[in-house]
Amino acid sequence: IGTIQFDIEPYTLAEWETDQAAVIKQYQDAIVLMHNESIAKQLSLNVCIASWFDDITYDNEYKPTQVLTKCIQ
């Protein structure tokens, strides 16, 4: 195994409609966790995202007022 495939669809959760900011934060936390694990295990990491994540903004500890796709670059 040489790669971790991260394919989580946070928008399928009911909370996406009621507390999108919290779901985005949890999604970002999971990406950071997987990034750290991939480095520790010397694996590459592929993250699958929806193309429309360019239209979703967030404002949290990762970066203020940024589009969601930028959080994984």
PQR file of N, CA, C, O and H, with PARSE charges and radii, in Angstrom:
ATOM      1  N   ILE A   1       0.853  -1.173   0.000 -0.4000 1.5000
ATOM      2  CA  ILE A   1       0.000   0.000   0.000 -0.0000 2.0000
ATOM      3  C   ILE A   1       0.896   1.232   0.000  0.5500 1.7000
ATOM      4  O   ILE A   1       1.814   1.339   0.814 -0.5500 1.4000
ATOM      5  N   GLY A   2       0.632   2.155  -0.907 -0.4000 1.5000
ATOM      6  CA  GLY A   2       1.426   3.366  -0.990 -0.0000 2.0000
ATOM      7  C   GLY A   2       0.638   4.645  -0.822  0.5500 1.7000
ATOM      8  O   GLY A   2       1.212   5.731  -0.737 -0.5500 1.4000
ATOM      9  H   GLY A   2      -0.114   2.068  -1.568  0.4000 1.0000
ATOM     10  N   THR A   3      -0.699   4.516  -0.773 -0.4000 1.5000
ATOM     11  CA  THR A   3      -1.544   5.714  -0.752 -0.0000 2.0000
ATOM     12  C   THR A   3      -2.754   5.515   0.147  0.5500 1.7000
ATOM     13  O   THR A   3      -3.347   4.437   0.186 -0.5500 1.4000
ATOM     14  H   THR A   3      -1.165   3.634  -0.842  0.4000 1.0000
ATOM     15  N   ILE A   4      -3.107   6.561   0.862 -0.4000 1.5000
ATOM     16  CA  ILE A   4      -4.368   6.604   1.609 -0.0000 2.0000
ATOM     17  C   ILE A   4      -5.352   7.394   0.758  0.5500 1.7000
ATOM     18  O   ILE A   4      -5.040   8.497   0.308 -0.5500 1.4000
ATOM     19  H   ILE A   4      -2.626   7.436   0.831  0.4000 1.0000
ATOM     20  N   GLN A   5      -6.536   6.838   0.536 -0.4000 1.5000
ATOM     21  CA  GLN A   5      -7.583   7.510  -0.227 -0.0000 2.0000
ATOM     22  C   GLN A   5      -8.614   8.047   0.758  0.5500 1.7000
ATOM     23  O   GLN A   5      -9.268   7.269   1.452 -0.5500 1.4000
ATOM     24  H   GLN A   5      -6.790   5.942   0.901  0.4000 1.0000
ATOM     25  N   PHE A   6      -8.766   9.359   0.828 -0.4000 1.5000
ATOM     26  CA  PHE A   6      -9.698  10.013   1.743 -0.0000 2.0000
ATOM     27  C   PHE A   6     -10.891  10.482   0.924  0.5500 1.7000
ATOM     28  O   PHE A   6     -10.780  11.419   0.133 -0.5500 1.4000
ATOM     29  H   PHE A   6      -8.235   9.992   0.264  0.4000 1.0000
ATOM     30  N   ASP A   7     -12.022   9.832   1.114 -0.4000 1.5000
ATOM     31  CA  ASP A   7     -13.228  10.169   0.342 -0.0000 2.0000
ATOM     32  C   ASP A   7     -14.409  10.242   1.298  0.5500 1.7000
ATOM     33  O   ASP A   7     -15.208   9.311   1.395 -0.5500 1.4000
ATOM     34  H   ASP A   7     -12.111   9.071   1.756  0.4000 1.0000
ATOM     35  N   ILE A   8     -14.501  11.349   1.992 -0.4000 1.5000
ATOM     36  CA  ILE A   8     -15.574  11.591   2.952 -0.0000 2.0000
ATOM     37  C   ILE A   8     -16.482  12.662   2.363  0.5500 1.7000
ATOM     38  O   ILE A   8     -15.995  13.643   1.799 -0.5500 1.4000
ATOM     39  H   ILE A   8     -13.851  12.105   1.913  0.4000 1.0000
ATOM     40  N   GLU A   9     -17.772  12.489   2.483 -0.4000 1.5000
ATOM     41  CA  GLU A   9     -18.729  13.433   1.925 -0.0000 2.0000
ATOM     42  C   GLU A   9     -19.520  14.073   3.071  0.5500 1.7000
ATOM     43  O   GLU A   9     -20.621  13.626   3.392 -0.5500 1.4000
ATOM     44  H   GLU A   9     -18.167  11.692   2.941  0.4000 1.0000
ATOM     45  N   PRO A  10     -18.961  15.115   3.681 -0.5600 1.5000
ATOM     46  CA  PRO A  10     -19.581  15.702   4.865  0.2800 2.0000
ATOM     47  C   PRO A  10     -20.963  16.292   4.607  0.5500 1.7000
ATOM     48  O   PRO A  10     -21.774  16.396   5.527 -0.5500 1.4000
ATOM     49  N   TYR A  11     -21.230  16.671   3.387 -0.4000 1.5000
ATOM     50  CA  TYR A  11     -22.519  17.276   3.036 -0.0000 2.0000
ATOM     51  C   TYR A  11     -23.676  16.278   3.078  0.5500 1.7000
ATOM     52  O   TYR A  11     -24.836  16.675   2.967 -0.5500 1.4000
ATOM     53  H   TYR A  11     -20.571  16.586   2.640  0.4000 1.0000
ATOM     54  N   THR A  12     -23.375  14.991   3.235 -0.4000 1.5000
ATOM     55  CA  THR A  12     -24.444  13.998   3.354 -0.0000 2.0000
ATOM     56  C   THR A  12     -24.986  13.895   4.779  0.5500 1.7000
ATOM     57  O   THR A  12     -26.013  13.256   5.008 -0.5500 1.4000
ATOM     58  H   THR A  12     -22.433  14.669   3.326  0.4000 1.0000
ATOM     59  N   LEU A  13     -24.304  14.515   5.728 -0.4000 1.5000
ATOM     60  CA  LEU A  13     -24.767  14.509   7.119 -0.0000 2.0000
ATOM     61  C   LEU A  13     -25.925  15.479   7.304  0.5500 1.7000
ATOM     62  O   LEU A  13     -25.946  16.540   6.680 -0.5500 1.4000
ATOM     63  H   LEU A  13     -23.470  15.034   5.542  0.4000 1.0000
ATOM     64  N   ALA A  14     -26.870  15.137   8.135 -0.4000 1.5000
ATOM     65  CA  ALA A  14     -27.999  16.021   8.424 -0.0000 2.0000
ATOM     66  C   ALA A  14     -27.512  17.348   9.008  0.5500 1.7000
ATOM     67  O   ALA A  14     -28.114  18.394   8.766 -0.5500 1.4000
ATOM     68  H   ALA A  14     -26.853  14.275   8.642  0.4000 1.0000
ATOM     69  N   GLU A  15     -26.436  17.305   9.767 -0.4000 1.5000
ATOM     70  CA  GLU A  15     -25.888  18.509  10.402 -0.0000 2.0000
ATOM     71  C   GLU A  15     -25.364  19.520   9.391  0.5500 1.7000
ATOM     72  O   GLU A  15     -25.190  20.691   9.726 -0.5500 1.4000
ATOM     73  H   GLU A  15     -25.947  16.456   9.964  0.4000 1.0000
ATOM     74  N   TRP A  16     -25.111  19.085   8.159 -0.4000 1.5000
ATOM     75  CA  TRP A  16     -24.643  20.012   7.123 -0.0000 2.0000
ATOM     76  C   TRP A  16     -25.646  21.150   6.951  0.5500 1.7000
ATOM     77  O   TRP A  16     -25.260  22.292   6.703 -0.5500 1.4000
ATOM     78  H   TRP A  16     -25.253  18.133   7.887  0.4000 1.0000
ATOM     79  N   GLU A  17     -26.936  20.834   7.083 -0.4000 1.5000
ATOM     80  CA  GLU A  17     -27.982  21.845   6.933 -0.0000 2.0000
ATOM     81  C   GLU A  17     -28.165  22.688   8.181  0.5500 1.7000
ATOM     82  O   GLU A  17     -28.570  23.847   8.089 -0.5500 1.4000
ATOM     83  H   GLU A  17     -27.250  19.907   7.285  0.4000 1.0000
ATOM     84  N   THR A  18     -27.877  22.129   9.339 -0.4000 1.5000
ATOM     85  CA  THR A  18     -28.162  22.829  10.593 -0.0000 2.0000
ATOM     86  C   THR A  18     -26.939  23.443  11.252  0.5500 1.7000
ATOM     87  O   THR A  18     -27.066  24.431  11.975 -0.5500 1.4000
ATOM     88  H   THR A  18     -27.549  21.188   9.414  0.4000 1.0000
ATOM     89  N   ASP A  19     -25.755  22.882  11.021 -0.4000 1.5000
ATOM     90  CA  ASP A  19     -24.529  23.383  11.644 -0.0000 2.0000
ATOM     91  C   ASP A  19     -23.339  23.129  10.719  0.5500 1.7000
ATOM     92  O   ASP A  19     -22.405  22.402  11.057 -0.5500 1.4000
ATOM     93  H   ASP A  19     -25.652  22.079  10.434  0.4000 1.0000
ATOM     94  N   GLN A  20     -23.405  23.750   9.544 -0.4000 1.5000
ATOM     95  CA  GLN A  20     -22.386  23.526   8.532 -0.0000 2.0000
ATOM     96  C   GLN A  20     -20.992  23.866   9.031  0.5500 1.7000
ATOM     97  O   GLN A  20     -20.036  23.165   8.699 -0.5500 1.4000
ATOM     98  H   GLN A  20     -24.164  24.340   9.270  0.4000 1.0000
ATOM     99  N   ALA A  21     -20.853  24.917   9.816 -0.4000 1.5000
ATOM    100  CA  ALA A  21     -19.532  25.320  10.314 -0.0000 2.0000
ATOM    101  C   ALA A  21     -18.884  24.210  11.137  0.5500 1.7000
ATOM    102  O   ALA A  21     -17.688  23.955  10.998 -0.5500 1.4000
ATOM    103  H   ALA A  21     -21.629  25.486  10.086  0.4000 1.0000
ATOM    104  N   ALA A  22     -19.658  23.554  11.987 -0.4000 1.5000
ATOM    105  CA  ALA A  22     -19.118  22.469  12.809 -0.0000 2.0000
ATOM    106  C   ALA A  22     -18.739  21.265  11.949  0.5500 1.7000
ATOM    107  O   ALA A  22     -17.718  20.623  12.194 -0.5500 1.4000
ATOM    108  H   ALA A  22     -20.630  23.761  12.100  0.4000 1.0000
ATOM    109  N   VAL A  23     -19.550  20.961  10.952 -0.4000 1.5000
ATOM    110  CA  VAL A  23     -19.248  19.833  10.067 -0.0000 2.0000
ATOM    111  C   VAL A  23     -17.975  20.114   9.268  0.5500 1.7000
ATOM    112  O   VAL A  23     -17.134  19.230   9.104 -0.5500 1.4000
ATOM    113  H   VAL A  23     -20.379  21.482  10.753  0.4000 1.0000
ATOM    114  N   ILE A  24     -17.835  21.337   8.776 -0.4000 1.5000
ATOM    115  CA  ILE A  24     -16.624  21.700   8.037 -0.0000 2.0000
ATOM    116  C   ILE A  24     -15.400  21.571   8.935  0.5500 1.7000
ATOM    117  O   ILE A  24     -14.372  21.048   8.505 -0.5500 1.4000
ATOM    118  H   ILE A  24     -18.517  22.055   8.909  0.4000 1.0000
ATOM    119  N   LYS A  25     -15.496  22.032  10.153 -0.4000 1.5000
ATOM    120  CA  LYS A  25     -14.377  21.939  11.101 -0.0000 2.0000
ATOM    121  C   LYS A  25     -14.009  20.473  11.350  0.5500 1.7000
ATOM    122  O   LYS A  25     -12.827  20.131  11.363 -0.5500 1.4000
ATOM    123  H   LYS A  25     -16.332  22.456  10.502  0.4000 1.0000
ATOM    124  N   GLN A  26     -14.997  19.613  11.547 -0.4000 1.5000
ATOM    125  CA  GLN A  26     -14.734  18.186  11.755 -0.0000 2.0000
ATOM    126  C   GLN A  26     -14.089  17.574  10.509  0.5500 1.7000
ATOM    127  O   GLN A  26     -13.182  16.748  10.616 -0.5500 1.4000
ATOM    128  H   GLN A  26     -15.957  19.891  11.537  0.4000 1.0000
ATOM    129  N   TYR A  27     -14.551  17.973   9.354 -0.4000 1.5000
ATOM    130  CA  TYR A  27     -13.982  17.500   8.091 -0.0000 2.0000
ATOM    131  C   TYR A  27     -12.509  17.919   7.985  0.5500 1.7000
ATOM    132  O   TYR A  27     -11.652  17.113   7.622 -0.5500 1.4000
ATOM    133  H   TYR A  27     -15.287  18.644   9.267  0.4000 1.0000
ATOM    134  N   GLN A  28     -12.231  19.170   8.302 -0.4000 1.5000
ATOM    135  CA  GLN A  28     -10.859  19.653   8.261 -0.0000 2.0000
ATOM    136  C   GLN A  28      -9.988  18.933   9.290  0.5500 1.7000
ATOM    137  O   GLN A  28      -8.843  18.586   9.001 -0.5500 1.4000
ATOM    138  H   GLN A  28     -12.928  19.824   8.597  0.4000 1.0000
ATOM    139  N   ASP A  29     -10.522  18.712  10.476 -0.4000 1.5000
ATOM    140  CA  ASP A  29      -9.779  17.964  11.497 -0.0000 2.0000
ATOM    141  C   ASP A  29      -9.416  16.568  10.987  0.5500 1.7000
ATOM    142  O   ASP A  29      -8.306  16.085  11.209 -0.5500 1.4000
ATOM    143  H   ASP A  29     -11.453  18.995  10.711  0.4000 1.0000
ATOM    144  N   ALA A  30     -10.361  15.932  10.305 -0.4000 1.5000
ATOM    145  CA  ALA A  30     -10.114  14.585   9.769 -0.0000 2.0000
ATOM    146  C   ALA A  30      -9.033  14.615   8.688  0.5500 1.7000
ATOM    147  O   ALA A  30      -8.200  13.711   8.613 -0.5500 1.4000
ATOM    148  H   ALA A  30     -11.263  16.324  10.125  0.4000 1.0000
ATOM    149  N   ILE A  31      -9.048  15.650   7.857 -0.4000 1.5000
ATOM    150  CA  ILE A  31      -8.016  15.774   6.825 -0.0000 2.0000
ATOM    151  C   ILE A  31      -6.643  15.946   7.464  0.5500 1.7000
ATOM    152  O   ILE A  31      -5.671  15.327   7.029 -0.5500 1.4000
ATOM    153  H   ILE A  31      -9.724  16.384   7.918  0.4000 1.0000
ATOM    154  N   VAL A  32      -6.562  16.778   8.487 -0.4000 1.5000
ATOM    155  CA  VAL A  32      -5.285  16.981   9.183 -0.0000 2.0000
ATOM    156  C   VAL A  32      -4.811  15.668   9.800  0.5500 1.7000
ATOM    157  O   VAL A  32      -3.633  15.326   9.697 -0.5500 1.4000
ATOM    158  H   VAL A  32      -7.351  17.281   8.839  0.4000 1.0000
ATOM    159  N   LEU A  33      -5.711  14.939  10.435 -0.4000 1.5000
ATOM    160  CA  LEU A  33      -5.361  13.644  11.030 -0.0000 2.0000
ATOM    161  C   LEU A  33      -4.825  12.686   9.966  0.5500 1.7000
ATOM    162  O   LEU A  33      -3.797  12.039  10.168 -0.5500 1.4000
ATOM    163  H   LEU A  33      -6.668  15.217  10.519  0.4000 1.0000
ATOM    164  N   MET A  34      -5.519  12.599   8.841 -0.4000 1.5000
ATOM    165  CA  MET A  34      -5.076  11.697   7.778 -0.0000 2.0000
ATOM    166  C   MET A  34      -3.749  12.166   7.173  0.5500 1.7000
ATOM    167  O   MET A  34      -2.908  11.343   6.811 -0.5500 1.4000
ATOM    168  H   MET A  34      -6.354  13.124   8.676  0.4000 1.0000
ATOM    169  N   HIS A  35      -3.562  13.459   7.065 -0.4000 1.5000
ATOM    170  CA  HIS A  35      -2.293  13.991   6.564 -0.0000 2.0000
ATOM    171  C   HIS A  35      -1.155  13.579   7.487  0.5500 1.7000
ATOM    172  O   HIS A  35      -0.116  13.104   7.029 -0.5500 1.4000
ATOM    173  H   HIS A  35      -4.245  14.128   7.360  0.4000 1.0000
ATOM    174  N   ASN A  36      -1.351  13.762   8.772 -0.4000 1.5000
ATOM    175  CA  ASN A  36      -0.314  13.392   9.742 -0.0000 2.0000
ATOM    176  C   ASN A  36      -0.028  11.893   9.724  0.5500 1.7000
ATOM    177  O   ASN A  36       1.127  11.475   9.815 -0.5500 1.4000
ATOM    178  H   ASN A  36      -2.195  14.148   9.145  0.4000 1.0000
ATOM    179  N   GLU A  37      -1.077  11.090   9.608 -0.4000 1.5000
ATOM    180  CA  GLU A  37      -0.896   9.633   9.533 -0.0000 2.0000
ATOM    181  C   GLU A  37      -0.151   9.234   8.267  0.5500 1.7000
ATOM    182  O   GLU A  37       0.711   8.356   8.294 -0.5500 1.4000
ATOM    183  H   GLU A  37      -2.015  11.429   9.534  0.4000 1.0000
ATOM    184  N   SER A  38      -0.485   9.878   7.167 -0.4000 1.5000
ATOM    185  CA  SER A  38       0.193   9.525   5.915 -0.0000 2.0000
ATOM    186  C   SER A  38       1.686   9.855   5.996  0.5500 1.7000
ATOM    187  O   SER A  38       2.518   9.103   5.489 -0.5500 1.4000
ATOM    188  H   SER A  38      -1.186  10.592   7.145  0.4000 1.0000
ATOM    189  N   ILE A  39       2.016  10.964   6.624 -0.4000 1.5000
ATOM    190  CA  ILE A  39       3.431  11.308   6.794 -0.0000 2.0000
ATOM    191  C   ILE A  39       4.118  10.293   7.709  0.5500 1.7000
ATOM    192  O   ILE A  39       5.211   9.817   7.403 -0.5500 1.4000
ATOM    193  H   ILE A  39       1.340  11.574   7.036  0.4000 1.0000
ATOM    194  N   ALA A  40       3.480   9.965   8.823 -0.4000 1.5000
ATOM    195  CA  ALA A  40       4.067   9.022   9.785 -0.0000 2.0000
ATOM    196  C   ALA A  40       4.305   7.653   9.157  0.5500 1.7000
ATOM    197  O   ALA A  40       5.272   6.969   9.492 -0.5500 1.4000
ATOM    198  H   ALA A  40       2.592  10.351   9.071  0.4000 1.0000
ATOM    199  N   LYS A  41       3.430   7.263   8.259 -0.4000 1.5000
ATOM    200  CA  LYS A  41       3.535   5.942   7.646 -0.0000 2.0000
ATOM    201  C   LYS A  41       4.203   5.996   6.270  0.5500 1.7000
ATOM    202  O   LYS A  41       4.270   4.987   5.567 -0.5500 1.4000
ATOM    203  H   LYS A  41       2.644   7.819   7.987  0.4000 1.0000
ATOM    204  N   GLN A  42       4.689   7.165   5.894 -0.4000 1.5000
ATOM    205  CA  GLN A  42       5.361   7.385   4.613 -0.0000 2.0000
ATOM    206  C   GLN A  42       4.487   6.957   3.433  0.5500 1.7000
ATOM    207  O   GLN A  42       4.928   6.248   2.527 -0.5500 1.4000
ATOM    208  H   GLN A  42       4.634   7.985   6.464  0.4000 1.0000
ATOM    209  N   LEU A  43       3.241   7.408   3.476 -0.4000 1.5000
ATOM    210  CA  LEU A  43       2.283   7.136   2.415 -0.0000 2.0000
ATOM    211  C   LEU A  43       1.834   8.452   1.794  0.5500 1.7000
ATOM    212  O   LEU A  43       1.860   9.495   2.447 -0.5500 1.4000
ATOM    213  H   LEU A  43       2.883   7.984   4.211  0.4000 1.0000
ATOM    214  N   SER A  44       1.427   8.400   0.548 -0.4000 1.5000
ATOM    215  CA  SER A  44       0.840   9.592  -0.051 -0.0000 2.0000
ATOM    216  C   SER A  44      -0.640   9.638   0.334  0.5500 1.7000
ATOM    217  O   SER A  44      -1.221   8.630   0.738 -0.5500 1.4000
ATOM    218  H   SER A  44       1.406   7.553   0.017  0.4000 1.0000
ATOM    219  N   LEU A  45      -1.227  10.805   0.205 -0.4000 1.5000
ATOM    220  CA  LEU A  45      -2.625  11.010   0.582 -0.0000 2.0000
ATOM    221  C   LEU A  45      -3.369  11.640  -0.575  0.5500 1.7000
ATOM    222  O   LEU A  45      -2.977  12.698  -1.067 -0.5500 1.4000
ATOM    223  H   LEU A  45      -0.754  11.624  -0.123  0.4000 1.0000
ATOM    224  N   ASN A  46      -4.441  10.997  -1.015 -0.4000 1.5000
ATOM    225  CA  ASN A  46      -5.356  11.551  -2.015 -0.0000 2.0000
ATOM    226  C   ASN A  46      -6.635  11.943  -1.309  0.5500 1.7000
ATOM    227  O   ASN A  46      -7.206  11.150  -0.561 -0.5500 1.4000
ATOM    228  H   ASN A  46      -4.759  10.137  -0.615  0.4000 1.0000
ATOM    229  N   VAL A  47      -7.086  13.167  -1.544 -0.4000 1.5000
ATOM    230  CA  VAL A  47      -8.332  13.646  -0.945 -0.0000 2.0000
ATOM    231  C   VAL A  47      -9.318  13.928  -2.067  0.5500 1.7000
ATOM    232  O   VAL A  47      -9.055  14.749  -2.946 -0.5500 1.4000
ATOM    233  H   VAL A  47      -6.622  13.811  -2.152  0.4000 1.0000
ATOM    234  N   CYS A  48     -10.452  13.245  -2.031 -0.4000 1.5000
ATOM    235  CA  CYS A  48     -11.516  13.461  -3.012 -0.0000 2.0000
ATOM    236  C   CYS A  48     -12.460  14.522  -2.461  0.5500 1.7000
ATOM    237  O   CYS A  48     -12.892  14.444  -1.311 -0.5500 1.4000
ATOM    238  H   CYS A  48     -10.666  12.579  -1.317  0.4000 1.0000
ATOM    239  N   ILE A  49     -12.774  15.508  -3.285 -0.4000 1.5000
ATOM    240  CA  ILE A  49     -13.680  16.567  -2.860 -0.0000 2.0000
ATOM    241  C   ILE A  49     -14.706  16.844  -3.953  0.5500 1.7000
ATOM    242  O   ILE A  49     -14.489  16.536  -5.125 -0.5500 1.4000
ATOM    243  H   ILE A  49     -12.423  15.571  -4.219  0.4000 1.0000
ATOM    244  N   ALA A  50     -15.800  17.417  -3.553 -0.4000 1.5000
ATOM    245  CA  ALA A  50     -16.830  17.830  -4.510 -0.0000 2.0000
ATOM    246  C   ALA A  50     -16.350  19.086  -5.230  0.5500 1.7000
ATOM    247  O   ALA A  50     -15.751  19.966  -4.612 -0.5500 1.4000
ATOM    248  H   ALA A  50     -15.977  17.667  -2.601  0.4000 1.0000
ATOM    249  N   SER A  51     -16.608  19.170  -6.515 -0.4000 1.5000
ATOM    250  CA  SER A  51     -16.159  20.336  -7.283 -0.0000 2.0000
ATOM    251  C   SER A  51     -16.779  21.630  -6.772  0.5500 1.7000
ATOM    252  O   SER A  51     -16.178  22.697  -6.900 -0.5500 1.4000
ATOM    253  H   SER A  51     -17.095  18.454  -7.016  0.4000 1.0000
ATOM    254  N   TRP A  52     -17.949  21.550  -6.207 -0.4000 1.5000
ATOM    255  CA  TRP A  52     -18.627  22.758  -5.728 -0.0000 2.0000
ATOM    256  C   TRP A  52     -18.112  23.238  -4.366  0.5500 1.7000
ATOM    257  O   TRP A  52     -18.626  24.223  -3.836 -0.5500 1.4000
ATOM    258  H   TRP A  52     -18.438  20.684  -6.102  0.4000 1.0000
ATOM    259  N   PHE A  53     -17.107  22.564  -3.785 -0.4000 1.5000
ATOM    260  CA  PHE A  53     -16.500  23.052  -2.545 -0.0000 2.0000
ATOM    261  C   PHE A  53     -15.865  24.433  -2.754  0.5500 1.7000
ATOM    262  O   PHE A  53     -15.617  25.146  -1.782 -0.5500 1.4000
ATOM    263  H   PHE A  53     -16.689  21.763  -4.215  0.4000 1.0000
ATOM    264  N   ASP A  54     -15.601  24.817  -3.999 -0.4000 1.5000
ATOM    265  CA  ASP A  54     -15.105  26.167  -4.278 -0.0000 2.0000
ATOM    266  C   ASP A  54     -16.118  27.239  -3.876  0.5500 1.7000
ATOM    267  O   ASP A  54     -15.757  28.399  -3.679 -0.5500 1.4000
ATOM    268  H   ASP A  54     -15.803  24.238  -4.789  0.4000 1.0000
ATOM    269  N   ASP A  55     -17.380  26.845  -3.757 -0.4000 1.5000
ATOM    270  CA  ASP A  55     -18.434  27.797  -3.411 -0.0000 2.0000
ATOM    271  C   ASP A  55     -18.712  27.851  -1.908  0.5500 1.7000
ATOM    272  O   ASP A  55     -19.501  28.680  -1.455 -0.5500 1.4000
ATOM    273  H   ASP A  55     -17.673  25.902  -3.917  0.4000 1.0000
ATOM    274  N   ILE A  56     -18.076  26.983  -1.141 -0.4000 1.5000
ATOM    275  CA  ILE A  56     -18.308  26.910   0.304 -0.0000 2.0000
ATOM    276  C   ILE A  56     -17.178  27.650   1.025  0.5500 1.7000
ATOM    277  O   ILE A  56     -16.002  27.346   0.822 -0.5500 1.4000
ATOM    278  H   ILE A  56     -17.434  26.310  -1.508  0.4000 1.0000
ATOM    279  N   THR A  57     -17.537  28.612   1.857 -0.4000 1.5000
ATOM    280  CA  THR A  57     -16.518  29.323   2.625 -0.0000 2.0000
ATOM    281  C   THR A  57     -16.593  28.903   4.085  0.5500 1.7000
ATOM    282  O   THR A  57     -17.610  28.398   4.559 -0.5500 1.4000
ATOM    283  H   THR A  57     -18.492  28.859   2.022  0.4000 1.0000
ATOM    284  N   TYR A  58     -15.497  29.124   4.777 -0.4000 1.5000
ATOM    285  CA  TYR A  58     -15.449  28.835   6.207 -0.0000 2.0000
ATOM    286  C   TYR A  58     -14.612  29.899   6.884  0.5500 1.7000
ATOM    287  O   TYR A  58     -13.814  30.581   6.242 -0.5500 1.4000
ATOM    288  H   TYR A  58     -14.670  29.535   4.392  0.4000 1.0000
ATOM    289  N   ASP A  59     -14.796  30.034   8.153 -0.4000 1.5000
ATOM    290  CA  ASP A  59     -14.042  30.992   8.946 -0.0000 2.0000
ATOM    291  C   ASP A  59     -13.796  30.348  10.305  0.5500 1.7000
ATOM    292  O   ASP A  59     -14.625  30.436  11.211 -0.5500 1.4000
ATOM    293  H   ASP A  59     -15.444  29.480   8.675  0.4000 1.0000
ATOM    294  N   ASN A  60     -12.642  29.700  10.428 -0.4000 1.5000
ATOM    295  CA  ASN A  60     -12.313  29.030  11.686 -0.0000 2.0000
ATOM    296  C   ASN A  60     -10.801  29.078  11.905  0.5500 1.7000
ATOM    297  O   ASN A  60     -10.101  29.850  11.250 -0.5500 1.4000
ATOM    298  H   ASN A  60     -11.969  29.629   9.692  0.4000 1.0000
ATOM    299  N   GLU A  61     -10.310  28.275  12.804 -0.4000 1.5000
ATOM    300  CA  GLU A  61      -8.886  28.332  13.151 -0.0000 2.0000
ATOM    301  C   GLU A  61      -7.952  27.960  12.011  0.5500 1.7000
ATOM    302  O   GLU A  61      -6.770  28.301  12.049 -0.5500 1.4000
ATOM    303  H   GLU A  61     -10.879  27.648  13.337  0.4000 1.0000
ATOM    304  N   TYR A  62      -8.459  27.265  10.994 -0.4000 1.5000
ATOM    305  CA  TYR A  62      -7.589  26.871   9.890 -0.0000 2.0000
ATOM    306  C   TYR A  62      -7.228  28.062   9.006  0.5500 1.7000
ATOM    307  O   TYR A  62      -6.068  28.226   8.629 -0.5500 1.4000
ATOM    308  H   TYR A  62      -9.419  26.987  10.963  0.4000 1.0000
ATOM    309  N   LYS A  63      -8.185  28.865   8.685 -0.4000 1.5000
ATOM    310  CA  LYS A  63      -7.967  30.124   7.958 -0.0000 2.0000
ATOM    311  C   LYS A  63      -9.280  30.892   7.961  0.5500 1.7000
ATOM    312  O   LYS A  63     -10.348  30.313   7.760 -0.5500 1.4000
ATOM    313  H   LYS A  63      -9.127  28.732   8.991  0.4000 1.0000
ATOM    314  N   PRO A  64      -9.199  32.168   8.186 -0.5600 1.5000
ATOM    315  CA  PRO A  64     -10.443  32.942   8.143  0.2800 2.0000
ATOM    316  C   PRO A  64     -10.914  33.187   6.714  0.5500 1.7000
ATOM    317  O   PRO A  64     -10.114  33.471   5.823 -0.5500 1.4000
ATOM    318  N   THR A  65     -12.202  33.074   6.515 -0.4000 1.5000
ATOM    319  CA  THR A  65     -12.879  33.364   5.257 -0.0000 2.0000
ATOM    320  C   THR A  65     -12.120  32.829   4.044  0.5500 1.7000
ATOM    321  O   THR A  65     -11.545  33.584   3.259 -0.5500 1.4000
ATOM    322  H   THR A  65     -12.852  32.843   7.239  0.4000 1.0000
ATOM    323  N   GLN A  66     -12.137  31.546   3.922 -0.4000 1.5000
ATOM    324  CA  GLN A  66     -11.431  30.858   2.843 -0.0000 2.0000
ATOM    325  C   GLN A  66     -12.399  29.876   2.193  0.5500 1.7000
ATOM    326  O   GLN A  66     -13.309  29.382   2.858 -0.5500 1.4000
ATOM    327  H   GLN A  66     -12.604  30.932   4.559  0.4000 1.0000
ATOM    328  N   VAL A  67     -12.220  29.584   0.911 -0.4000 1.5000
ATOM    329  CA  VAL A  67     -13.056  28.564   0.286 -0.0000 2.0000
ATOM    330  C   VAL A  67     -12.564  27.191   0.731  0.5500 1.7000
ATOM    331  O   VAL A  67     -11.375  26.993   0.983 -0.5500 1.4000
ATOM    332  H   VAL A  67     -11.480  29.986   0.371  0.4000 1.0000
ATOM    333  N   LEU A  68     -13.479  26.266   0.822 -0.4000 1.5000
ATOM    334  CA  LEU A  68     -13.187  24.950   1.387 -0.0000 2.0000
ATOM    335  C   LEU A  68     -12.116  24.186   0.632  0.5500 1.7000
ATOM    336  O   LEU A  68     -11.346  23.449   1.248 -0.5500 1.4000
ATOM    337  H   LEU A  68     -14.445  26.426   0.618  0.4000 1.0000
ATOM    338  N   THR A  69     -12.042  24.339  -0.676 -0.4000 1.5000
ATOM    339  CA  THR A  69     -11.026  23.613  -1.429 -0.0000 2.0000
ATOM    340  C   THR A  69      -9.611  24.042  -1.039  0.5500 1.7000
ATOM    341  O   THR A  69      -8.676  23.255  -1.188 -0.5500 1.4000
ATOM    342  H   THR A  69     -12.668  24.937  -1.176  0.4000 1.0000
ATOM    343  N   LYS A  70      -9.437  25.239  -0.557 -0.4000 1.5000
ATOM    344  CA  LYS A  70      -8.096  25.725  -0.173 -0.0000 2.0000
ATOM    345  C   LYS A  70      -7.562  25.024   1.065  0.5500 1.7000
ATOM    346  O   LYS A  70      -6.350  24.979   1.275 -0.5500 1.4000
ATOM    347  H   LYS A  70     -10.197  25.878  -0.437  0.4000 1.0000
ATOM    348  N   CYS A  71      -8.441  24.479   1.881 -0.4000 1.5000
ATOM    349  CA  CYS A  71      -7.974  23.850   3.116 -0.0000 2.0000
ATOM    350  C   CYS A  71      -7.188  22.569   2.868  0.5500 1.7000
ATOM    351  O   CYS A  71      -6.507  22.084   3.772 -0.5500 1.4000
ATOM    352  H   CYS A  71      -9.426  24.515   1.711  0.4000 1.0000
ATOM    353  N   ILE A  72      -7.268  22.015   1.672 -0.4000 1.5000
ATOM    354  CA  ILE A  72      -6.564  20.757   1.430 -0.0000 2.0000
ATOM    355  C   ILE A  72      -5.351  20.922   0.529  0.5500 1.7000
ATOM    356  O   ILE A  72      -4.723  19.934   0.148 -0.5500 1.4000
ATOM    357  H   ILE A  72      -7.821  22.408   0.938  0.4000 1.0000
ATOM    358  N   GLN A  73      -5.021  22.137   0.192 -0.4000 1.5000
ATOM    359  CA  GLN A  73      -3.868  22.339  -0.683 -0.0000 2.0000
ATOM    360  C   GLN A  73      -2.593  22.347   0.111  0.5500 1.7000
ATOM    361  O   GLN A  73      -1.513  22.505  -0.457 -0.5500 1.4000
ATOM    362  H   GLN A  73      -5.532  22.939   0.501  0.4000 1.0000
TER
END
